[in-house]
mmCIF file of C-alpha atoms in Angstrom:
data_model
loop_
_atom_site.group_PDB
_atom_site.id
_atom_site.type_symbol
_atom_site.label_atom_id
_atom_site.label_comp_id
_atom_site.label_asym_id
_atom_site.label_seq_id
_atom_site.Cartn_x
_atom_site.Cartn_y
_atom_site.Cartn_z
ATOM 1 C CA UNK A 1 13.314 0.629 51.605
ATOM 2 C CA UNK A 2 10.543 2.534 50.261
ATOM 3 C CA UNK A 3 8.475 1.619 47.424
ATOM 4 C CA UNK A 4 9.104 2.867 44.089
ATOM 5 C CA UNK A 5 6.404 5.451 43.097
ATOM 6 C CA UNK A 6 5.158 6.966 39.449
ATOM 7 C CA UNK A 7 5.244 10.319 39.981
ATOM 8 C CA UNK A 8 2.726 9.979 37.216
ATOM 9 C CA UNK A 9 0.027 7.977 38.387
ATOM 10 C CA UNK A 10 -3.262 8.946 37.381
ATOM 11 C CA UNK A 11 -2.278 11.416 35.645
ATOM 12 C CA UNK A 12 -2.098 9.841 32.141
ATOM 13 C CA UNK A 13 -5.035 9.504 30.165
ATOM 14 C CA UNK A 14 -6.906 6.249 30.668
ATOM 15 C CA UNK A 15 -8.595 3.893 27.946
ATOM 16 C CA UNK A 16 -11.383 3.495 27.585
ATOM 17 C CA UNK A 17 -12.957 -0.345 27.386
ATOM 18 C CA UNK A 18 -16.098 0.583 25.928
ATOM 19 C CA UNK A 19 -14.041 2.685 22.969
ATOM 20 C CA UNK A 20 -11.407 0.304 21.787
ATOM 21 C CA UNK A 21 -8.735 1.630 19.499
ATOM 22 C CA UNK A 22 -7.913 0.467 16.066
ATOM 23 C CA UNK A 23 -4.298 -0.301 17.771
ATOM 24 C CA UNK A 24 -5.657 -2.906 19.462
ATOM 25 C CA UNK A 25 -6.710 -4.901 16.328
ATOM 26 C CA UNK A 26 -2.684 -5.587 15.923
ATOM 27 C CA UNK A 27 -2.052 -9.049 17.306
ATOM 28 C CA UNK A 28 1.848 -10.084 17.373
ATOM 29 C CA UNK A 29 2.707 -13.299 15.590
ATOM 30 C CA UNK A 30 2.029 -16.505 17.790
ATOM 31 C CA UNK A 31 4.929 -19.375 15.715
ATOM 32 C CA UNK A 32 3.063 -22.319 14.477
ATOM 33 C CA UNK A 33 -0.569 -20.516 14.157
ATOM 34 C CA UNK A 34 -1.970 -21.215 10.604
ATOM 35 C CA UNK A 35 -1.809 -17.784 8.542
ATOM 36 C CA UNK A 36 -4.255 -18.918 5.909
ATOM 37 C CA UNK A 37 -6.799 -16.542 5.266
ATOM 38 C CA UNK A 38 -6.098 -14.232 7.969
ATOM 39 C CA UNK A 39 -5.081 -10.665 7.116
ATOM 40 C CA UNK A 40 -1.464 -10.050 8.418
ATOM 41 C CA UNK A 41 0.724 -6.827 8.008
ATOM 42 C CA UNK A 42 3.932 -6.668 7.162
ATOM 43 C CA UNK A 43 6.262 -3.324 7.311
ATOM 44 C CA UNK A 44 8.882 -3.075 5.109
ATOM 45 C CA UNK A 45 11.427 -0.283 6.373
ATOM 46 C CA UNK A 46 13.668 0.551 3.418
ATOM 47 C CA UNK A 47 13.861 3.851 1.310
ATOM 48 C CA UNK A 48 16.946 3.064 -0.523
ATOM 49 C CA UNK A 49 15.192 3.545 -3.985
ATOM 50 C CA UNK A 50 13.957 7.148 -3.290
ATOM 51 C CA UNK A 51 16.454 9.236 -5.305
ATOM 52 C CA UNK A 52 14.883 12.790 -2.807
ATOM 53 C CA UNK A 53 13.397 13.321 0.310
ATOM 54 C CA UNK A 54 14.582 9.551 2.583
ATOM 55 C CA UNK A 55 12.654 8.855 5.330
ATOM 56 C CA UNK A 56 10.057 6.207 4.122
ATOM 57 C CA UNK A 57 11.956 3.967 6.166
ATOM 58 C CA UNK A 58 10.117 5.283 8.954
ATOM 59 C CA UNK A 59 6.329 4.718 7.236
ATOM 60 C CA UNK A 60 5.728 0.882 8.929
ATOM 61 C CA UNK A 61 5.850 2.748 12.407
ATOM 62 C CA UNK A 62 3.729 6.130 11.513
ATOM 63 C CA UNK A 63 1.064 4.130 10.313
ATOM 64 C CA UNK A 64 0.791 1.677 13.272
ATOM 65 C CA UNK A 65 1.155 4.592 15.648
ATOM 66 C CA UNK A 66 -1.511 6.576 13.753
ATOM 67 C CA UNK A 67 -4.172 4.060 14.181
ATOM 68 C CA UNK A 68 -4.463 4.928 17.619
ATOM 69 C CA UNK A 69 -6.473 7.696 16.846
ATOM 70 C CA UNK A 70 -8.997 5.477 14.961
ATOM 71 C CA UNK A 71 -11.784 3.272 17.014
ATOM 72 C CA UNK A 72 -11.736 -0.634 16.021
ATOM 73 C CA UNK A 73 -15.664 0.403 15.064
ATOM 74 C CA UNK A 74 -16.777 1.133 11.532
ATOM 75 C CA UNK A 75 -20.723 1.819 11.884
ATOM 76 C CA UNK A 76 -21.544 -1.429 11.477
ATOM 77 C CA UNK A 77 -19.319 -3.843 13.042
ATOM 78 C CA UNK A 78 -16.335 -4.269 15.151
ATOM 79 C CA UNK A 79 -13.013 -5.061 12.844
ATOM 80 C CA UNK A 80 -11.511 -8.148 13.276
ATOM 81 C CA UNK A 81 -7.945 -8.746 14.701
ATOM 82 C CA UNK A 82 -4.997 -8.810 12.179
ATOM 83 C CA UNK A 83 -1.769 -10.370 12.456
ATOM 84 C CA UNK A 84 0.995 -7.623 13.040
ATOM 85 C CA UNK A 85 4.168 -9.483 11.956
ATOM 86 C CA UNK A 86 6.499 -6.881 12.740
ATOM 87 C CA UNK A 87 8.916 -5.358 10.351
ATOM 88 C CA UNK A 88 11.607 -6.960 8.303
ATOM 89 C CA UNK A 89 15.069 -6.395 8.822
ATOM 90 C CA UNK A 90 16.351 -4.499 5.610
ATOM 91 C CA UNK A 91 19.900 -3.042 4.699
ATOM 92 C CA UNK A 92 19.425 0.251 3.346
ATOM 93 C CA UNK A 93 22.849 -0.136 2.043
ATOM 94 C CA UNK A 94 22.579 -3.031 -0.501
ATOM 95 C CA UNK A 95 19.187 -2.550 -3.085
ATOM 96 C CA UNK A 96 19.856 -6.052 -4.186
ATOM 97 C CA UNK A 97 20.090 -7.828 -0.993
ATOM 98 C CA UNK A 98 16.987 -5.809 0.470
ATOM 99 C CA UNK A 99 14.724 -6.472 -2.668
ATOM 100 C CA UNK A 100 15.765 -10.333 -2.505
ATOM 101 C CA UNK A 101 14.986 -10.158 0.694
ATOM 102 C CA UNK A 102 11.866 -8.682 0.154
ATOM 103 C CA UNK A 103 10.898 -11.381 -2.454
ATOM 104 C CA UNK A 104 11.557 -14.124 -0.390
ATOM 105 C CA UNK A 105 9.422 -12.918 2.699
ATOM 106 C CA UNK A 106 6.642 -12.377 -0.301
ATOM 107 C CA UNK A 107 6.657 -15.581 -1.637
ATOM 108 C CA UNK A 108 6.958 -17.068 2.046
ATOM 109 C CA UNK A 109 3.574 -15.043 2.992
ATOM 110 C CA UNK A 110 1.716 -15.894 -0.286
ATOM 111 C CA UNK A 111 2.922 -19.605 0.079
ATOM 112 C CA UNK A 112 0.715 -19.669 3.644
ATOM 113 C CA UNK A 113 -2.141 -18.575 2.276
ATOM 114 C CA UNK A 114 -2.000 -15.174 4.500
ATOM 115 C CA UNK A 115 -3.777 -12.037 3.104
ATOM 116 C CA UNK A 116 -0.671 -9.410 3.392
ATOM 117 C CA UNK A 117 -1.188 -5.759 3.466
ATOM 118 C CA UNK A 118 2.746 -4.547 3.195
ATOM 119 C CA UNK A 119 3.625 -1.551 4.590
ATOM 120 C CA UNK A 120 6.524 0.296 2.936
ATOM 121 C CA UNK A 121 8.791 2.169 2.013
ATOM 122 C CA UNK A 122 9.662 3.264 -1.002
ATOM 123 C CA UNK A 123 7.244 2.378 -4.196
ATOM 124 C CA UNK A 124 10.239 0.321 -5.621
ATOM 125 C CA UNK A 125 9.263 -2.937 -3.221
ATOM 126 C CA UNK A 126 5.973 -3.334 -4.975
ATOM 127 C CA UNK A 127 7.946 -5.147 -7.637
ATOM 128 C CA UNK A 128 9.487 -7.132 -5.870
ATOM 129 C CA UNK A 129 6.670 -8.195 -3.774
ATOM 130 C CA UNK A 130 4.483 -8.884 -6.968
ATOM 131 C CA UNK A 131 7.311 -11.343 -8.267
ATOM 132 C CA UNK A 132 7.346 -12.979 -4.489
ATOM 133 C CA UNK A 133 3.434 -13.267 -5.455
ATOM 134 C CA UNK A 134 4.518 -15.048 -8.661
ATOM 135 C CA UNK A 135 7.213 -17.329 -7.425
ATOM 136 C CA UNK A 136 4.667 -18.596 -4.731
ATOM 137 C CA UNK A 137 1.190 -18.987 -7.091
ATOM 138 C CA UNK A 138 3.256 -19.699 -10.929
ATOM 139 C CA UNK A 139 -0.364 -20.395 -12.785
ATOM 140 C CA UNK A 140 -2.337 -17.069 -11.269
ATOM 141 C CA UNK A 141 -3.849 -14.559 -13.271
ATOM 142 C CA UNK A 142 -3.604 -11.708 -10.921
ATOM 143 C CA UNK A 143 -5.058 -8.218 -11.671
ATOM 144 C CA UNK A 144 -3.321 -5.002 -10.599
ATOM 145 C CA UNK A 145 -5.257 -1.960 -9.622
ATOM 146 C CA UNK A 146 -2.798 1.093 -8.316
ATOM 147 C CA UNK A 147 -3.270 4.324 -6.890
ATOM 148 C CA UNK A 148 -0.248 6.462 -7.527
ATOM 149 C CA UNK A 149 0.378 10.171 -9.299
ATOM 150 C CA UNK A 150 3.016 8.287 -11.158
ATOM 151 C CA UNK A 151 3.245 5.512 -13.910
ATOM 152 C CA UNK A 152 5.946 3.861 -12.166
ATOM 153 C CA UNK A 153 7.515 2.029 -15.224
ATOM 154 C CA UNK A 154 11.256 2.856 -15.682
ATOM 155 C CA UNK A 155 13.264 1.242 -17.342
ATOM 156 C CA UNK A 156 16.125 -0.469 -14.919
ATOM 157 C CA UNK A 157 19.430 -1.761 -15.503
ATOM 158 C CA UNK A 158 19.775 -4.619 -12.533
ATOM 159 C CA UNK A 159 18.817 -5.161 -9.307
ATOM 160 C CA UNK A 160 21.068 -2.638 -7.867
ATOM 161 C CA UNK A 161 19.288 -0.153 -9.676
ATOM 162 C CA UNK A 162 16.147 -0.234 -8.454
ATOM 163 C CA UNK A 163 13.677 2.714 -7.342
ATOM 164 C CA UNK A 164 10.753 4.255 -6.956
ATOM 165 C CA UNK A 165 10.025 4.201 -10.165
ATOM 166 C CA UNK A 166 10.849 0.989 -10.933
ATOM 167 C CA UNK A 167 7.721 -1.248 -9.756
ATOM 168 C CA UNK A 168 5.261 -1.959 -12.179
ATOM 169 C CA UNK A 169 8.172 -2.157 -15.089
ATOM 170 C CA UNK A 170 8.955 -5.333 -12.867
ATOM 171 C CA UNK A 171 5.293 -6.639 -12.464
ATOM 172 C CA UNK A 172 4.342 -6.859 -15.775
ATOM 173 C CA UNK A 173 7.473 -8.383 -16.630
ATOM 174 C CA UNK A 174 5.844 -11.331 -14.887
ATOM 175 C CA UNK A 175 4.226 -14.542 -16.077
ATOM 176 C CA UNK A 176 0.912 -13.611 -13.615
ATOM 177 C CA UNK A 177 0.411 -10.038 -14.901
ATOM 178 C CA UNK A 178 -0.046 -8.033 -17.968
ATOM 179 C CA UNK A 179 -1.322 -4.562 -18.994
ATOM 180 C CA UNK A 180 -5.335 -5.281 -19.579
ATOM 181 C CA UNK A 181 -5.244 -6.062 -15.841
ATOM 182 C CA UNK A 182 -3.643 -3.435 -14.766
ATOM 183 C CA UNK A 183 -5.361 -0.225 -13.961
ATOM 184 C CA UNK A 184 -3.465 2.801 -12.859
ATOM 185 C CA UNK A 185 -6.170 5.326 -10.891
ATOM 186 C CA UNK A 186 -4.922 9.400 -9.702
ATOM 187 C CA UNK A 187 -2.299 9.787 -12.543
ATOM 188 C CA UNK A 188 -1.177 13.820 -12.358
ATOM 189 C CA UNK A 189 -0.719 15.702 -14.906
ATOM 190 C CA UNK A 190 3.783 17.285 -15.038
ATOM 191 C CA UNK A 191 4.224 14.082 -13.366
ATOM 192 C CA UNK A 192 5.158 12.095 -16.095
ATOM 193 C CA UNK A 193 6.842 11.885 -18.854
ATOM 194 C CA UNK A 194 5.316 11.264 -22.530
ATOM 195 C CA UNK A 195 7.700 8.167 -23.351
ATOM 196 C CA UNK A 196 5.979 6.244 -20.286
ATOM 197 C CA UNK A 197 3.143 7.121 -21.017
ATOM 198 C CA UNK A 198 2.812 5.798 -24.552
ATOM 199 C CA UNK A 199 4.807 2.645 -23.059
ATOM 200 C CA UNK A 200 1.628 1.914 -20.405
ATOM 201 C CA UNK A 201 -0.650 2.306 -23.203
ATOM 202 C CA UNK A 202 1.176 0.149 -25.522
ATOM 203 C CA UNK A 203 1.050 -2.382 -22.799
ATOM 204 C CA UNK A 204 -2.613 -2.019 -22.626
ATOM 205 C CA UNK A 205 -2.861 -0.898 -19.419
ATOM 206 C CA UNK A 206 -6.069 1.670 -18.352
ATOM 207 C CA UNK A 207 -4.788 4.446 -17.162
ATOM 208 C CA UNK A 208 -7.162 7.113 -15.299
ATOM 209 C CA UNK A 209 -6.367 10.973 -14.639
ATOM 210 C CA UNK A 210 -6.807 13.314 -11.808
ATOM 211 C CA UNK A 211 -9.039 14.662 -14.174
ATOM 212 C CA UNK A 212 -10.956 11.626 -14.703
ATOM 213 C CA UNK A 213 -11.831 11.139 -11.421
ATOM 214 C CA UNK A 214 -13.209 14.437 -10.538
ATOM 215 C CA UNK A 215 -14.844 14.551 -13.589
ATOM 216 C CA UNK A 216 -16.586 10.597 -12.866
ATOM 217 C CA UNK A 217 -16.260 10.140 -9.298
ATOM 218 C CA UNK A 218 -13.776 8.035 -7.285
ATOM 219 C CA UNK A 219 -16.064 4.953 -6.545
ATOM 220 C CA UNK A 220 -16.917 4.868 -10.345
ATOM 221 C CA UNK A 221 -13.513 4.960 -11.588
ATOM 222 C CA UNK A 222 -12.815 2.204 -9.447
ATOM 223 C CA UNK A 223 -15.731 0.165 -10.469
ATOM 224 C CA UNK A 224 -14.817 0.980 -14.009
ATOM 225 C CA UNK A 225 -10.831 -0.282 -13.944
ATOM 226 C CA UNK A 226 -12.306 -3.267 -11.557
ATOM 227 C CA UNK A 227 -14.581 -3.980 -14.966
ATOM 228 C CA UNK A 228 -11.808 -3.615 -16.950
ATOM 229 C CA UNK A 229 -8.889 -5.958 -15.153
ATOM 230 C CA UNK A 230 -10.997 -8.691 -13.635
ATOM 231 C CA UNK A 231 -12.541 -10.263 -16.895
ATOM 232 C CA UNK A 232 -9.643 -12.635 -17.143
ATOM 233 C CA UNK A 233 -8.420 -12.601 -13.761
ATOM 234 C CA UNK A 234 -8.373 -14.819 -10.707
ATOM 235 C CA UNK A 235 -7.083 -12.900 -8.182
ATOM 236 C CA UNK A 236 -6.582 -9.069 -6.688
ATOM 237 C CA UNK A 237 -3.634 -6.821 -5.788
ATOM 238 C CA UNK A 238 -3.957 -3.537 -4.542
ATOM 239 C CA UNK A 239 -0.983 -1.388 -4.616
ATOM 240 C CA UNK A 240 -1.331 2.697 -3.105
ATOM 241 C CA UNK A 241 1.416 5.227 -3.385
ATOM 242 C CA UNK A 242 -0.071 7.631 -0.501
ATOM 243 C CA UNK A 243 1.745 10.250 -3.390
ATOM 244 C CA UNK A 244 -1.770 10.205 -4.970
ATOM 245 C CA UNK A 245 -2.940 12.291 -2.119
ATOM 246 C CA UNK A 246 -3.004 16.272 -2.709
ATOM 247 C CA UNK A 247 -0.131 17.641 -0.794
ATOM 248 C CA UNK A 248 -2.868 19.471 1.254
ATOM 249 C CA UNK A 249 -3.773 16.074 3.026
ATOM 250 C CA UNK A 250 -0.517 14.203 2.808
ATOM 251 C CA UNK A 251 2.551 16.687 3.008
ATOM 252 C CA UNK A 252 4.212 13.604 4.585
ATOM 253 C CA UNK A 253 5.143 11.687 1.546
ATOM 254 C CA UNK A 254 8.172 11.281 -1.321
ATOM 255 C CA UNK A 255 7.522 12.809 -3.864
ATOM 256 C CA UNK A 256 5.009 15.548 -2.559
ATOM 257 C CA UNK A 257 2.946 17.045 -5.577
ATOM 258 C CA UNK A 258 -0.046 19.802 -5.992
ATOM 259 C CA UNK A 259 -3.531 18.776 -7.253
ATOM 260 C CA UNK A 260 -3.832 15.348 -6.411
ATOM 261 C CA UNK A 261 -6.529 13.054 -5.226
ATOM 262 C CA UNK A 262 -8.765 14.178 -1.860
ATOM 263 C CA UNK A 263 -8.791 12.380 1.060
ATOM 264 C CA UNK A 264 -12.368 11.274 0.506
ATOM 265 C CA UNK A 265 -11.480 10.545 -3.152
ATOM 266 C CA UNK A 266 -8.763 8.053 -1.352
ATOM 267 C CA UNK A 267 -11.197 6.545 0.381
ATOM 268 C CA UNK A 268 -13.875 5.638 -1.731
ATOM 269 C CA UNK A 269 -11.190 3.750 -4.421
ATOM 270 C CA UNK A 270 -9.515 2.166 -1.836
ATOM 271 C CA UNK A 271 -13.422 0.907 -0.212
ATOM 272 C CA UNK A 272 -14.394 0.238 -3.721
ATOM 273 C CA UNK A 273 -11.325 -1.848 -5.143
ATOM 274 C CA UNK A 274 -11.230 -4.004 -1.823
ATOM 275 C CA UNK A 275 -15.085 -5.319 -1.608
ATOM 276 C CA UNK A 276 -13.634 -7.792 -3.970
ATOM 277 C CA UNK A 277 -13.686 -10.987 -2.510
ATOM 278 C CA UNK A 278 -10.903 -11.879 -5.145
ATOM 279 C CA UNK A 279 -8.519 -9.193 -3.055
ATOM 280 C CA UNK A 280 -5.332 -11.468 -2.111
ATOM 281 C CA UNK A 281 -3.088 -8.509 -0.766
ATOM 282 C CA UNK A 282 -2.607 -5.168 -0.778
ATOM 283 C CA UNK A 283 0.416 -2.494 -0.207
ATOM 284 C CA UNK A 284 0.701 1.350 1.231
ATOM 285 C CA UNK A 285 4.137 2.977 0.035
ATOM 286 C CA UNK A 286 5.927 6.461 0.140
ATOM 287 C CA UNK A 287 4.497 7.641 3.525
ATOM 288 C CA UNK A 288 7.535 9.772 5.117
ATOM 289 C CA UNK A 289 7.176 10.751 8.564
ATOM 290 C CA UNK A 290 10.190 13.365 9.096
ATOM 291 C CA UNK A 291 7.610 15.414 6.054
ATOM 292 C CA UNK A 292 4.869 14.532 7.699
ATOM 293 C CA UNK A 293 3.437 18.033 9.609
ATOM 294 C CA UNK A 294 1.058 16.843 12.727
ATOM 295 C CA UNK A 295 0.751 13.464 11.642
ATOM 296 C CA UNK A 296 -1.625 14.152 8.500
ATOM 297 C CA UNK A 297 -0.422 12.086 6.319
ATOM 298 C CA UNK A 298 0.096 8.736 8.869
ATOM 299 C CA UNK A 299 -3.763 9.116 9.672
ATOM 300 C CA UNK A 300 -4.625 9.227 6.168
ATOM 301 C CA UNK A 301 -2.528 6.070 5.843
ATOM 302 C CA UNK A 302 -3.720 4.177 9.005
ATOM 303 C CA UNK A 303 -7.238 5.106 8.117
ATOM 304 C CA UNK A 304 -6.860 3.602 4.302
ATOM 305 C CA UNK A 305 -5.485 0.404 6.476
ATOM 306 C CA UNK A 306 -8.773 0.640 8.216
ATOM 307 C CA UNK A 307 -11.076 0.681 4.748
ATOM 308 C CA UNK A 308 -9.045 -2.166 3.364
ATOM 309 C CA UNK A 309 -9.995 -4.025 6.903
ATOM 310 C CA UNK A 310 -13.249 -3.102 6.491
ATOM 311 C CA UNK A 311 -14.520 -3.807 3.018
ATOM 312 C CA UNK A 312 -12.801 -7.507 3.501
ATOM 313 C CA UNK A 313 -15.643 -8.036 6.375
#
């Protein structure tokens, strides 16, 4: 009988051990090995909350995918491993079920002492991972820093109502959180609505423009809201809607909008807000592959994954 034969052999590209790829940094879950401390990933499949545009279910696979086309090197040193803990099985059928769900793995996370970056989704399961965070650490005073073209404050009926717009209504209904430690960085101009706005403010929380940013710089806004929400605080939680992006960069999102933040502008909040040691988790939302032309968007993702990595040494 002859031997089977790939027809393909030596054709496909080979890697390169000297040029290791940011893929390789993924590391599935071993059962039993002690989480604490160690910066794990999460991805959260479920886009039941977008009310246009579905397909942020697919996000937790772009981004891994994506960092393929990163090295694990970023000028200085190599990145350490992370713990890839797959994706959690979600019903996009049942918003209640998926976002209790979704709290539970949370507070099971938070409980072990793990660093979580969540990978999502829509924007609507940052609320319920903040009140995961809560259930596991009661007495925290955590400090919220998000990056996001939108306020994200709606008012909700119940849990089967839940969206994208929902999230940060549901944080700072918390005991851990309130509005002078929450900063909201890339808010857009037509993108929200007047009531919200005066609601965020009455709240307390700093809100920063577009406008603000070019005008200051994206590292010193950043700085600036870290000033603001960490006077109090204990502990960090970074929360990105890749929706900030301009759709120039990131076509591949939700709610795609015109004269958002750059790429570089991206970058040097998300490098800025997660040098602090007091970082405790972080989330990427919106990212929507089937919108997604050449993959633009999914690098922009992976490569915010990388800068979190990075800045946490």
């Amino acid at each position: 009988m002859d031997t089977p034969h790939d027809p393909l052999a030596g054709l496909r590209p080979a890697s390169d051990p000297r040029d290791p790829r940011a893929s390789s940094l993924l590391l599935p879950f071993t059962p039993g090995a002690s989480l604490r401390d160690r910066t794990v990933v999460l991805g959260l499949p479920y886009d039941g909350g977008i009310p246009s545009r579905p397909g942020a279910r697919f996000g937790p696979k772009a981004l891994r995918e994506a960092l393929s086309s990163y090295g694990s090197f970023d000028g200085q040193r190599e990145l350490a491993d992370i713990v890839d803990m797959g994706d959690l099985a979600l019903s996009s059928m049942n918003a209640s079920k998926a976002h209790a769900r979704i709290e539970e793995a949370s507070r099971n996370l938070f409980s072990t002492g793990a660093r979580p970056f969540f990978i999502g989704g829509d924007h609507g399961i940052t609320g319920s991972l903040l009140r995961g965070l809560a259930a596991a650490r009661p007495g925290l005073r955590l400090a919220l820093v998000t990056l996001d073209a939108h306020l994200d404050v709606r008012e909700y009926d119940d849990a089967a109502s839940l969206s994208s717009g929902t999230p940060f209504r549901r944080a700072l209904e918390t005991s851990i959180l309130t509005g002078s430690r929450t900063a909201m960085i890339g808010i857009r101009r037509f993108a929200n609505s007047r009531y919200y706005l005066s609601w965020v403010r009455e709240q307390g929380v700093h809100v920063y423009s577009v406008e603000d940013v070019a005008e200051r710089g994206a590292a010193a806004i950043a700085r600036d809201a870290l000033t603001h929400v960490m006077r109090d605080a204990d502990a960090l939680y970074l929360s990105v809607d890749i929706d900030a992006a301009d759709a120039a960069v990131a076509p591949g999102v939700s709610a795609v909008g015109v004269g958002g933040l750059s790429s570089r502008e991206m970058i040097d909040v998300i490098r800025t807000v997660s040098a602090d040691p007091r970082l405790i988790g972080a989330d990427l939302m919106e990212l929507s592959p089937p919108h997604d032309e050449n993959q633009r968007t999914a690098k922009l993702a992976a490569r915010l994954l990388l800068e979190v990595l990075s800045a946490r040494g």
